Amino acid sequence: MAVSPLQEIHDERLSERGVRLWLKRDDLIDAHITGNKWRKLKYNLAAATESGHDTLLTFGGAYSNHIRAVAAAGHRFGFATVGVIRGEERLPLNPSLAYAADQGMRLTYLDRGTYRRKTDAQVVDTLKREWGDFYLIPEGGSNALAVRGCAELPHEIDLDFDLICCPSGTGGTLAGIAAGLAPGQRALGFSVLKGGEFLNEDVADLQIQAFGRPSGNWAVQTGFHFGGFAKKPPELTAFIGDFFDRHALILEWIYVAKMMYGIFALAESGAIEPGTRCVAVITGPPGPEQALDAPGRAGSPGELVGRR
Ligand SMILES: *Cc1c(COP(=O)(O)O)cnc(C)c1O
């Protein structure tokens, strides 16, 4: 896969505050195995091959980006895939799951109670009886190998920067990026879940699993969840529309837009200090659902370029 490009954006709301911002366009890594999901899968796919597995099994919600990425990776690299989905089957499949099924992923469902216990040996054994032996990738794809994959991101950035920001769900991306920084650089993760304080512990744990110790150069920002996971109040919708008008880029709304809103707010308040050179990781493109109601409703990337 290609190295994702770095682009500076010019926005007077930042320049007035003396903040410079570059976008690390991981949304352009690949059309199917998107964004940070490719970085997290890369070494897991190698480990699955080395351990002789031909099937990948993973977990996720019905709109999970991770489920789609695993389905696409299996299709491309020759693994059978099983997606264990939280909740009941709903037909017809939504566009996310229809895509996964189309890539050859077999879908199975766990009620919410069992789903919560999905990593218990008992539940995993039941899945093994049903699906045969598999290489297990955790929900959201975050494990030590995923963290190692994400740690490569900063090395691709040929620029002196002070701060790198990413949205956080499970924290695997933040754990890796922070571990890959040079001395003096810092990472900031924006929790997209309410109660994101849990990330302080989870990110440290993931760094210990991957590298033996926490890196201490990162923090979690918990104030920009907008009501919780996959909540989109009008304020966020307006921000996405305005950002599109200014920069011709549709921000993926579940993760990326919340981080971006947070960066602008922290620059405005001075919490991101004047003089800061900041990189924002665009961790993924809009999902198939968002394409249906995106601002500008651009049908093709070509249409996007012309506007503004
Ligand atoms: C999955 C995902 C994330 C969350 O990454 P974590 O490593 O779980 O914190 C962020 N952005 C996008 C676009 C994602 O799909």
CSV table of C-alpha atoms and ligand atoms in Angstrom, one decimal:
chain,number,residue,atom,x,y,z
A,1,MET,CA,0.0,0.0,0.0
A,2,ALA,CA,1.1,3.5,-0.7
A,3,VAL,CA,2.3,6.0,1.9
A,4,SER,CA,-0.6,8.3,2.6
A,5,PRO,CA,-0.1,12.0,1.6
A,6,LEU,CA,0.4,14.9,4.0
A,7,GLN,CA,-1.4,18.1,3.1
A,8,GLU,CA,-1.3,21.5,4.9
A,9,ILE,CA,-4.7,23.2,5.2
A,10,HIS,CA,-5.1,26.9,5.3
A,11,ASP,CA,-7.9,28.2,7.5
A,12,GLU,CA,-8.0,31.6,9.1
A,13,ARG,CA,-9.5,30.2,12.3
A,14,LEU,CA,-6.1,28.5,12.9
A,15,SER,CA,-3.8,31.1,11.4
A,16,GLU,CA,-5.3,33.8,13.6
A,17,ARG,CA,-4.2,31.6,16.5
A,18,GLY,CA,-0.8,31.0,15.1
A,19,VAL,CA,-1.5,27.2,14.7
A,20,ARG,CA,-0.4,25.3,11.5
A,21,LEU,CA,-2.2,22.2,10.6
A,22,TRP,CA,-1.3,19.3,8.3
A,23,LEU,CA,-3.6,16.4,7.4
A,24,LYS,CA,-2.2,12.9,7.3
A,25,ARG,CA,-4.5,11.4,4.7
A,26,ASP,CA,-4.8,7.8,5.9
A,27,ASP,CA,-8.3,7.9,4.3
A,28,LEU,CA,-6.5,7.6,1.0
A,29,ILE,CA,-4.4,4.5,1.9
A,30,ASP,CA,-6.8,2.1,0.1
A,31,ALA,CA,-10.3,2.2,-1.2
A,32,HIS,CA,-11.4,-0.9,0.7
A,33,ILE,CA,-9.0,-1.7,3.6
A,34,THR,CA,-9.4,1.9,4.9
A,35,GLY,CA,-7.3,4.1,7.0
A,36,ASN,CA,-6.1,3.0,10.4
A,37,LYS,CA,-7.7,-0.4,9.8
A,38,TRP,CA,-5.0,-1.3,7.3
A,39,ARG,CA,-2.3,-0.3,9.7
A,40,LYS,CA,-3.8,-2.4,12.5
A,41,LEU,CA,-4.4,-5.4,10.2
A,42,LYS,CA,-1.0,-5.5,8.5
A,43,TYR,CA,1.0,-7.5,11.1
A,44,ASN,CA,-2.0,-9.5,12.2
A,45,LEU,CA,-2.4,-10.8,8.6
A,46,ALA,CA,1.3,-11.8,8.6
A,47,ALA,CA,0.9,-13.5,12.0
A,48,ALA,CA,-2.2,-15.4,10.8
A,49,THR,CA,-0.2,-16.6,7.8
A,50,GLU,CA,2.8,-17.6,9.8
A,51,SER,CA,0.6,-19.5,12.3
A,52,GLY,CA,-1.0,-21.4,9.4
A,53,HIS,CA,-4.5,-20.0,9.7
A,54,ASP,CA,-6.7,-19.7,6.7
A,55,THR,CA,-9.7,-18.1,8.5
A,56,LEU,CA,-10.0,-14.7,10.3
A,57,LEU,CA,-12.7,-14.1,12.8
A,58,THR,CA,-13.5,-10.8,14.4
A,59,PHE,CA,-16.2,-8.9,16.2
A,60,GLY,CA,-18.1,-5.6,15.6
A,61,GLY,CA,-21.3,-3.6,15.5
A,62,ALA,CA,-23.5,-3.5,12.5
A,63,TYR,CA,-21.9,-0.4,11.1
A,64,SER,CA,-18.3,-1.2,12.0
A,65,ASN,CA,-15.5,0.1,9.8
A,66,HIS,CA,-13.3,-2.7,11.2
A,67,ILE,CA,-15.7,-5.4,10.0
A,68,ARG,CA,-15.7,-4.0,6.5
A,69,ALA,CA,-11.9,-3.8,6.5
A,70,VAL,CA,-11.4,-7.4,7.7
A,71,ALA,CA,-13.8,-8.6,5.0
A,72,ALA,CA,-11.9,-6.7,2.4
A,73,ALA,CA,-8.5,-7.9,3.6
A,74,GLY,CA,-9.7,-11.5,3.6
A,75,HIS,CA,-10.9,-11.2,0.1
A,76,ARG,CA,-7.7,-9.6,-1.1
A,77,PHE,CA,-5.2,-11.8,0.7
A,78,GLY,CA,-7.0,-15.1,0.5
A,79,PHE,CA,-8.4,-15.7,4.0
A,80,ALA,CA,-11.9,-16.9,4.7
A,81,THR,CA,-13.6,-14.4,7.1
A,82,VAL,CA,-16.2,-14.6,9.8
A,83,GLY,CA,-17.8,-11.5,11.2
A,84,VAL,CA,-19.5,-11.9,14.6
A,85,ILE,CA,-22.0,-9.0,14.8
A,86,ARG,CA,-23.5,-7.6,18.0
A,87,GLY,CA,-27.3,-7.9,18.3
A,88,GLU,CA,-29.9,-9.5,16.1
A,89,GLU,CA,-29.8,-10.1,12.3
A,90,ARG,CA,-31.7,-7.4,10.4
A,91,LEU,CA,-32.6,-8.0,6.8
A,92,PRO,CA,-32.1,-6.6,4.4
A,93,LEU,CA,-28.4,-6.1,5.5
A,94,ASN,CA,-27.4,-2.4,5.9
A,95,PRO,CA,-24.8,-1.1,3.3
A,96,SER,CA,-21.9,-1.9,5.7
A,97,LEU,CA,-22.8,-5.5,6.2
A,98,ALA,CA,-24.0,-6.0,2.7
A,99,TYR,CA,-20.5,-4.9,1.6
A,100,ALA,CA,-18.8,-7.3,4.1
A,101,ALA,CA,-21.0,-10.2,2.8
A,102,ASP,CA,-20.2,-9.3,-0.7
A,103,GLN,CA,-16.5,-9.6,0.1
A,104,GLY,CA,-17.2,-13.2,1.2
A,105,MET,CA,-17.5,-12.6,4.9
A,106,ARG,CA,-19.8,-15.0,6.7
A,107,LEU,CA,-21.9,-13.2,9.3
A,108,THR,CA,-23.1,-14.5,12.6
A,109,TYR,CA,-24.8,-12.7,15.4
A,110,LEU,CA,-24.5,-12.7,19.2
A,111,ASP,CA,-27.2,-11.3,21.5
A,112,ARG,CA,-25.9,-8.3,23.5
A,113,GLY,CA,-25.3,-10.2,26.7
A,114,THR,CA,-23.2,-12.9,25.0
A,115,TYR,CA,-21.5,-10.3,23.0
A,116,ARG,CA,-20.3,-8.6,26.1
A,117,ARG,CA,-18.6,-12.0,27.1
A,118,LYS,CA,-17.2,-12.6,23.6
A,119,THR,CA,-13.6,-13.0,24.8
A,120,ASP,CA,-14.5,-15.6,27.4
A,121,ALA,CA,-13.0,-19.0,26.6
A,122,GLN,CA,-16.5,-20.5,26.6
A,123,VAL,CA,-17.8,-18.2,23.9
A,124,VAL,CA,-14.7,-18.5,21.8
A,125,ASP,CA,-14.9,-22.3,22.1
A,126,THR,CA,-18.5,-22.3,20.9
A,127,LEU,CA,-17.4,-20.2,17.9
A,128,LYS,CA,-14.6,-22.7,17.2
A,129,ARG,CA,-17.0,-25.6,17.2
A,130,GLU,CA,-19.2,-23.7,14.7
A,131,TRP,CA,-16.6,-22.1,12.4
A,132,GLY,CA,-13.5,-24.3,12.8
A,133,ASP,CA,-10.1,-23.0,13.8
A,134,PHE,CA,-9.5,-19.3,13.2
A,135,TYR,CA,-7.1,-16.4,13.8
A,136,LEU,CA,-8.9,-14.1,16.2
A,137,ILE,CA,-8.7,-10.4,15.8
A,138,PRO,CA,-10.3,-8.4,18.6
A,139,GLU,CA,-13.1,-5.9,18.3
A,140,GLY,CA,-11.8,-2.8,16.6
A,141,GLY,CA,-8.7,-4.7,15.7
A,142,SER,CA,-6.6,-3.4,18.6
A,143,ASN,CA,-3.9,-5.7,19.9
A,144,ALA,CA,-0.1,-5.5,20.3
A,145,LEU,CA,0.5,-6.2,16.6
A,146,ALA,CA,-2.0,-3.5,15.6
A,147,VAL,CA,-0.2,-1.0,17.9
A,148,ARG,CA,3.1,-1.9,16.2
A,149,GLY,CA,1.5,-1.2,12.8
A,150,CYS,CA,0.2,2.2,13.9
A,151,ALA,CA,3.6,3.1,15.3
A,152,GLU,CA,4.9,3.3,11.8
A,153,LEU,CA,2.7,6.3,10.9
A,154,PRO,CA,4.9,9.1,12.4
A,155,HIS,CA,8.0,7.8,10.5
A,156,GLU,CA,6.2,8.6,7.2
A,157,ILE,CA,5.9,12.3,8.2
A,158,ASP,CA,8.7,14.2,6.7
A,159,LEU,CA,8.1,17.4,8.7
A,160,ASP,CA,9.0,18.8,12.1
A,161,PHE,CA,5.8,18.8,14.1
A,162,ASP,CA,4.9,19.3,17.8
A,163,LEU,CA,1.6,17.6,18.2
A,164,ILE,CA,-0.2,14.8,16.4
A,165,CYS,CA,-4.0,14.2,16.8
A,166,CYS,CA,-6.2,11.2,16.1
A,167,PRO,CA,-9.7,10.2,17.0
A,168,SER,CA,-10.0,7.3,19.5
A,169,GLY,CA,-12.4,4.4,19.8
A,170,THR,CA,-10.4,1.6,21.4
A,171,GLY,CA,-7.2,3.6,21.6
A,172,GLY,CA,-5.0,1.3,19.5
A,173,THR,CA,-4.2,3.9,17.0
A,174,LEU,CA,-3.3,6.5,19.6
A,175,ALA,CA,-1.1,3.9,21.5
A,176,GLY,CA,0.8,3.1,18.3
A,177,ILE,CA,1.2,6.7,17.0
A,178,ALA,CA,2.5,7.9,20.4
A,179,ALA,CA,5.0,5.1,20.6
A,180,GLY,CA,6.3,6.0,17.2
A,181,LEU,CA,7.0,9.7,18.0
A,182,ALA,CA,10.4,11.4,18.3
A,183,PRO,CA,11.5,12.9,21.6
A,184,GLY,CA,9.6,16.2,22.3
A,185,GLN,CA,6.6,15.3,20.2
A,186,ARG,CA,3.2,14.7,21.7
A,187,ALA,CA,0.0,12.8,20.7
A,188,LEU,CA,-3.5,13.7,21.6
A,189,GLY,CA,-6.5,11.3,21.1
A,190,PHE,CA,-10.0,12.5,20.9
A,191,SER,CA,-12.5,10.1,22.5
A,192,VAL,CA,-15.6,9.5,20.3
A,193,LEU,CA,-17.2,7.7,23.2
A,194,LYS,CA,-18.8,9.2,26.3
A,195,GLY,CA,-16.7,8.4,29.4
A,196,GLY,CA,-13.5,8.3,27.4
A,197,GLU,CA,-11.4,8.3,30.5
A,198,PHE,CA,-11.1,4.5,30.2
A,199,LEU,CA,-8.8,5.2,27.3
A,200,ASN,CA,-6.0,6.4,29.7
A,201,GLU,CA,-5.8,2.8,31.1
A,202,ASP,CA,-6.4,1.0,27.8
A,203,VAL,CA,-3.9,2.9,25.8
A,204,ALA,CA,-1.2,2.4,28.4
A,205,ASP,CA,-2.1,-1.4,28.5
A,206,LEU,CA,-1.8,-1.6,24.7
A,207,GLN,CA,1.6,0.1,24.8
A,208,ILE,CA,2.8,-2.3,27.5
A,209,GLN,CA,1.6,-5.3,25.4
A,210,ALA,CA,3.3,-4.0,22.3
A,211,PHE,CA,6.5,-2.4,23.7
A,212,GLY,CA,6.7,-3.3,27.4
A,213,ARG,CA,6.0,0.1,28.7
A,214,PRO,CA,3.8,3.2,28.3
A,215,SER,CA,5.4,6.0,26.3
A,216,GLY,CA,4.1,8.9,28.5
A,217,ASN,CA,3.9,11.4,25.6
A,218,TRP,CA,0.2,11.3,25.0
A,219,ALA,CA,-3.1,12.4,26.5
A,220,VAL,CA,-6.8,11.8,25.9
A,221,GLN,CA,-9.2,14.6,25.3
A,222,THR,CA,-12.7,13.5,26.5
A,223,GLY,CA,-14.7,16.7,25.8
A,224,PHE,CA,-15.7,16.2,22.2
A,225,HIS,CA,-17.8,13.0,22.1
A,226,PHE,CA,-21.0,15.0,21.1
A,227,GLY,CA,-23.2,12.9,23.3
A,228,GLY,CA,-21.6,9.5,22.7
A,229,PHE,CA,-20.6,7.0,20.0
A,230,ALA,CA,-22.3,7.6,16.6
A,231,LYS,CA,-24.2,10.6,18.0
A,232,LYS,CA,-24.4,13.5,15.6
A,233,PRO,CA,-26.0,16.6,17.0
A,234,PRO,CA,-26.8,19.5,14.5
A,235,GLU,CA,-23.6,21.4,15.7
A,236,LEU,CA,-21.5,18.6,14.3
A,237,THR,CA,-23.4,18.3,11.1
A,238,ALA,CA,-23.0,22.1,10.6
A,239,PHE,CA,-19.3,21.8,11.3
A,240,ILE,CA,-18.9,19.1,8.6
A,241,GLY,CA,-20.8,21.2,6.1
A,242,ASP,CA,-18.8,24.2,6.8
A,243,PHE,CA,-15.5,22.3,6.6
A,244,PHE,CA,-16.6,20.9,3.2
A,245,ASP,CA,-17.3,24.4,1.9
A,246,ARG,CA,-13.9,25.6,3.0
A,247,HIS,CA,-11.7,22.6,2.2
A,248,ALA,CA,-13.7,20.4,-0.2
A,249,LEU,CA,-13.2,17.4,2.1
A,250,ILE,CA,-16.1,15.4,3.6
A,251,LEU,CA,-15.1,14.5,7.2
A,252,GLU,CA,-16.1,11.0,8.3
A,253,TRP,CA,-18.6,11.9,11.0
A,254,ILE,CA,-18.3,9.1,13.7
A,255,TYR,CA,-14.6,9.7,14.3
A,256,VAL,CA,-12.8,12.2,12.2
A,257,ALA,CA,-15.2,15.1,12.4
A,258,LYS,CA,-15.3,15.0,16.2
A,259,MET,CA,-11.5,15.2,16.4
A,260,MET,CA,-11.4,18.0,13.8
A,261,TYR,CA,-14.0,20.0,15.7
A,262,GLY,CA,-11.9,19.5,18.9
A,263,ILE,CA,-8.7,20.7,17.2
A,264,PHE,CA,-10.4,23.9,16.1
A,265,ALA,CA,-11.9,24.4,19.6
A,266,LEU,CA,-8.6,23.8,21.3
A,267,ALA,CA,-6.8,26.2,19.0
A,268,GLU,CA,-9.5,28.8,19.6
A,269,SER,CA,-9.2,28.5,23.4
A,270,GLY,CA,-5.4,28.6,23.3
A,271,ALA,CA,-5.1,25.0,24.7
A,272,ILE,CA,-3.3,24.2,21.5
A,273,GLU,CA,-0.7,27.0,21.9
A,274,PRO,CA,0.3,29.6,19.3
A,275,GLY,CA,3.3,28.4,17.3
A,276,THR,CA,2.2,24.7,17.5
A,277,ARG,CA,2.8,22.7,14.3
A,278,CYS,CA,0.0,20.1,14.4
A,279,VAL,CA,-0.7,17.0,12.3
A,280,ALA,CA,-4.3,15.6,12.3
A,281,VAL,CA,-4.6,12.0,11.2
A,282,ILE,CA,-7.6,11.5,8.9
A,283,THR,CA,-8.1,7.9,10.0
A,284,GLY,CA,-10.7,6.9,7.5
A,285,PRO,CA,-13.0,8.0,4.7
A,286,PRO,CA,-16.8,8.5,5.1
A,287,GLY,CA,-18.6,5.1,5.4
A,288,PRO,CA,-21.2,3.9,2.9
A,289,GLU,CA,-24.0,5.3,5.0
A,290,GLN,CA,-22.6,8.8,5.1
A,291,ALA,CA,-22.2,8.9,1.4
A,292,LEU,CA,-26.0,9.0,1.2
A,293,ASP,CA,-26.4,12.2,3.1
A,294,ALA,CA,-23.1,13.9,2.8
A,295,PRO,CA,-22.9,17.7,2.5
A,296,GLY,CA,-22.6,18.6,-1.2
A,297,ARG,CA,-23.9,15.1,-1.9
A,298,ALA,CA,-21.0,14.7,-4.2
A,299,GLY,CA,-21.4,11.6,-6.3
A,300,SER,CA,-17.8,11.3,-7.4
A,301,PRO,CA,-14.5,12.5,-6.1
A,302,GLY,CA,-14.2,14.5,-9.3
A,303,GLU,CA,-17.2,16.6,-8.3
A,304,LEU,CA,-15.5,17.4,-5.0
A,305,VAL,CA,-12.4,18.9,-6.5
A,306,GLY,CA,-14.2,21.6,-8.5
A,307,ARG,CA,-16.1,23.1,-5.7
A,308,ARG,CA,-14.2,25.9,-4.0
B,1,LIG,C1,-11.8,2.4,13.9
B,1,LIG,C2,-11.6,3.9,13.6
B,1,LIG,C3,-11.0,4.7,14.6
B,1,LIG,C4,-10.7,4.2,16.0
B,1,LIG,O1,-9.4,3.7,16.1
B,1,LIG,P1,-9.0,3.0,17.5
B,1,LIG,O2,-7.7,2.5,17.2
B,1,LIG,O3,-10.0,2.0,17.8
B,1,LIG,O4,-9.0,4.1,18.5
B,1,LIG,C5,-10.7,6.0,14.2
B,1,LIG,N1,-11.1,6.5,13.0
B,1,LIG,C6,-11.7,5.8,12.1
B,1,LIG,C7,-12.1,6.4,10.8
B,1,LIG,C8,-12.0,4.4,12.4
B,1,LIG,O5,-12.6,3.7,11.5
